[in-house]
């Protein structure tokens, strides 16, 4: 009997399949570990609950709260409130296939919505956006394939899309000024040079650019209301 | 007994309309005759006496800021001494807030005294402050930092005066104090990160 | 085509289908007939006209002409990689489009600007006042130094143009083409400088647009992540707080509690407190005794270390900061005192 080497494409497929299986197994193990933690937390184990908050808190902060509330102080307040609410109501959490993060996310979204309703904030989002986001987040609880990375990606993409839509509505040189100075954090000198203007002129351009962006966002919000 | 019953009923009626009965217990100005306060053996709570002290502390520090901005450290010092040597809410030991604010104030007076080159008086203030906050927290850490500054200034003066031995000793003490400040800070951070 | 048939020599008139596809000789005759006249039509233009009139196979175009035309086509389609003459022509086309659009959109006060732009684009003499003419001359002198299309592109508007934006964008145009720095209103300049300083961290953080700038950064994910220290403090605080064990739904809404019930609760709490109060002390005390009722005692805030009010990662400086610290402590404890009063009244 002569051994024949499998064609290269078959070998690659096999490697990919094995890698996917290993990844799935790892995720499964992680999910089981998470479930155990949740059970312990519901049984009153504060350390387990702290571990859950420690693991997922930063993700809630950077992808759910910070982009939607527009300031570190507001997002940190909201995160603190989220933790309190989670501690108060963790007994209501029911384990589903998607893990605990989607449930935490719903809590955080609701807190953010309360904050936006309670006080006028400088943000690209308004309460209606958050209401829709809460509804979507609640529907996501039924989605078994949803995981933390996907949630995070979606949430950040939504925030970025909101910004990009607004930037597209203003003069392109204004958008460039904002891109350079606010988003890429170039110095005034670098940004001015990139636009081919003096620094004092750039300062004025940036000021007008941000004013124009704010106006565009407000107009969009009024149109959607 | 009848009188006491009447008092109870009258005060209950008062409370139903939301009057601050407890506000009478601990004010620093004159006794109120319509309030009866419980004995001190029970658990302490944040009360108006504490708030009055803290308000005074804030006013004193702001006045000292003005004096320092005007380039009058001696005047700032005098104002601050009024707080550290003045009346404080009763309690043995004093409430933590009182101890920490006094320690912070003593750190400030020590720093001012060292500016005025009165290093021994500065050290006495620091010793008082350290006694008030034996806990290894930010307040104690700051007092060690100020100790280092005081010794560092003393070192400079002695060195210029040609007292090499004295200067070296002062420098040694300064380094020790700064090291201790860093160690306290490390502990504070580590403790916060503990699960 | 029918009109032109009359002009052609008889042998070239398309009296049958074959005339539609002239052979080489006939082509040469056509070219000679339709060659450049005394009207000074440039050869490439002539070829272009031939192509339009008789079909592409009649005209011949220089290779570089073809290349440039292709570049123009791509530039008009939005290809950003086009450069050279084709890019310049595309910009001209864009300018013409914009000025045509601007005719409908610019407010009356901008008519002079509009006239100037059109004049530059079309190479005609604008109908403007003497004052505007002077300004236009200055603009023209600037534009002479650079391709005018680049400058006009800087002034191009997309979307809504605020009246305040026009001078800013024109200033961009001037500076881009090497002109003098423009002057803006003092208030504009001040606001811009305040914002610039705040963004540099050198200001006092009071620029009106600073919160908006932070919101933009937040949406783009450009603000710093949570620091571990604050994270730990929050987790600890939430776990140490008394959890309000209750079902789902909102926290108890006191506004729905009838006033008479609130009064009864307050009276009950007061009675219990009074029963346990003893003789008053002669001197004030910061350690005020608390009530005996367990629940009320649990809710009263006790004096405690103020370390929790400060970021453990940031040590106190040797000099300065005392006023801010004592202010922070005072604010926190004032809130505690209010809490204690409310708790004693039996109100959450």
XYZ file of C-alpha atoms in Angstrom, chain C residues 55-248:
194
model
C -17.858 59.568 -35.833
C -14.824 58.646 -33.826
C -13.175 56.665 -36.575
C -12.849 59.817 -38.728
C -10.884 61.916 -36.322
C -7.415 61.210 -35.075
C -6.230 62.370 -31.727
C -2.776 62.690 -30.359
C -1.897 60.038 -27.794
C -1.339 62.579 -25.063
C -4.690 64.202 -25.886
C -6.400 60.863 -25.487
C -4.632 60.251 -22.236
C -5.607 63.651 -20.890
C -9.208 63.170 -21.910
C -9.280 59.834 -20.182
C -7.825 61.466 -17.080
C -10.522 64.128 -17.162
C -13.175 61.460 -17.462
C -11.790 59.651 -14.439
C -11.447 62.875 -12.437
C -15.034 63.808 -13.158
C -15.988 60.344 -11.970
C -14.264 61.109 -8.692
C -10.960 59.305 -9.072
C -8.626 61.019 -6.549
C -5.445 59.752 -8.206
C -5.702 61.942 -11.255
C -3.229 64.802 -11.489
C -1.814 67.195 -14.032
C -3.876 69.085 -16.557
C -6.767 66.666 -16.327
C -7.109 67.342 -12.617
C -7.101 71.079 -13.273
C -9.851 70.732 -15.813
C -11.879 68.597 -13.472
C -11.553 71.274 -10.830
C -12.764 73.859 -13.285
C -15.763 71.714 -13.994
C -16.413 71.404 -10.283
C -16.130 75.157 -9.824
C -18.657 75.711 -12.556
C -20.986 73.216 -10.970
C -20.605 74.819 -7.554
C -21.105 78.344 -8.757
C -24.153 77.259 -10.679
C -25.490 75.657 -7.527
C -24.515 78.655 -5.446
C -26.716 80.811 -7.621
C -29.705 79.157 -6.051
C -28.410 78.876 -2.493
C -26.322 81.866 -1.550
C -28.126 84.630 0.356
C -28.449 88.025 -1.289
C -25.616 89.471 0.780
C -23.189 87.044 -0.896
C -24.051 88.170 -4.421
C -20.795 90.051 -4.800
C -18.818 86.936 -3.888
C -20.861 84.931 -6.271
C -20.258 87.355 -9.113
C -16.552 87.306 -8.454
C -16.401 83.531 -8.451
C -18.324 83.298 -11.683
C -16.144 85.890 -13.327
C -12.992 84.049 -12.387
C -14.417 80.751 -13.497
C -15.679 82.001 -16.844
C -12.992 84.555 -17.572
C -15.499 87.365 -18.041
C -15.600 90.812 -16.565
C -17.772 90.819 -13.423
C -20.375 93.443 -12.803
C -19.399 94.609 -9.348
C -18.991 97.840 -7.411
C -15.719 99.749 -7.092
C -15.173 98.535 -3.547
C -15.827 94.981 -4.552
C -13.651 95.427 -7.608
C -10.763 96.354 -5.370
C -11.321 93.261 -3.289
C -11.644 91.186 -6.424
C -8.384 92.560 -7.792
C -6.657 91.546 -4.617
C -8.157 88.105 -4.939
C -7.084 87.864 -8.532
C -3.531 88.810 -7.629
C -3.493 86.038 -5.071
C -5.015 83.611 -7.494
C -2.462 84.519 -10.145
C 0.235 83.049 -7.988
C -1.439 79.636 -7.698
C -3.820 77.574 -9.812
C -7.095 79.357 -9.169
C -8.996 76.161 -8.922
C -7.122 75.138 -5.768
C -8.106 78.388 -4.070
C -11.708 78.137 -5.100
C -11.775 74.597 -3.873
C -10.821 75.900 -0.460
C -13.849 78.171 -0.548
C -16.135 75.442 -1.772
C -19.084 74.746 0.426
C -20.689 71.383 1.054
C -23.912 71.192 2.928
C -25.202 74.191 4.842
C -22.877 77.162 4.966
C -23.336 79.480 7.922
C -22.762 83.175 7.226
C -19.930 83.020 9.759
C -18.228 80.225 7.824
C -17.769 82.113 4.570
C -14.975 84.419 5.742
C -13.237 81.494 7.476
C -13.248 79.407 4.333
C -12.169 82.305 2.166
C -9.391 82.951 4.657
C -8.333 79.384 4.141
C -8.265 80.093 0.426
C -6.103 83.153 0.881
C -3.628 81.451 3.167
C -3.424 78.309 1.084
C -2.406 80.421 -1.884
C 0.226 82.252 0.102
C -1.711 85.370 1.010
C -1.708 87.359 4.222
C -3.217 85.976 7.402
C -6.804 87.139 7.650
C -8.234 89.078 10.593
C -11.251 87.806 12.465
C -13.560 89.424 14.979
C -12.047 89.664 18.445
C -14.770 87.515 20.014
C -14.198 84.812 17.411
C -10.486 84.867 17.951
C -10.860 84.778 21.741
C -13.228 81.844 21.700
C -10.972 79.979 19.294
C -7.869 80.622 21.378
C -9.625 79.560 24.591
C -10.614 76.290 22.983
C -7.153 75.775 21.541
C -5.553 76.344 24.945
C -7.961 73.947 26.609
C -7.206 71.272 24.039
C -3.528 71.781 24.757
C -4.187 71.398 28.459
C -2.918 74.904 29.058
C -6.292 76.546 29.584
C -8.774 76.624 32.419
C -11.138 74.133 30.856
C -13.915 76.645 30.338
C -14.107 76.777 26.549
C -17.723 76.552 25.501
C -17.012 73.894 22.922
C -14.785 71.762 25.137
C -17.565 69.389 26.296
C -18.624 68.974 22.681
C -15.056 68.205 21.682
C -14.916 65.541 24.363
C -18.213 64.109 23.124
C -16.738 63.823 19.631
C -13.670 62.083 21.001
C -15.861 59.810 23.099
C -17.912 58.747 20.084
C -14.720 57.989 18.182
C -13.343 55.932 21.043
C -10.481 58.324 21.648
C -10.923 58.957 25.359
C -8.768 57.032 27.811
C -9.905 53.728 29.192
C -11.014 53.203 32.752
C -8.203 53.269 35.256
C -7.933 50.211 37.394
C -7.897 52.106 40.650
C -11.220 53.830 40.039
C -12.645 50.562 38.808
C -11.739 48.801 42.047
C -13.160 51.609 44.154
C -16.458 51.445 42.342
C -16.743 47.698 42.605
C -15.998 47.851 46.263
C -18.482 50.643 46.870
C -21.252 48.782 45.061
C -20.639 45.575 47.006
C -20.435 47.318 50.334
C -23.638 49.279 49.804
C -26.751 47.759 51.317
C -28.410 46.087 48.347
C -32.035 47.091 48.077
C -33.429 43.615 47.688
C -36.636 44.045 45.877
C -38.359 42.847 42.763
C -37.918 44.315 39.320
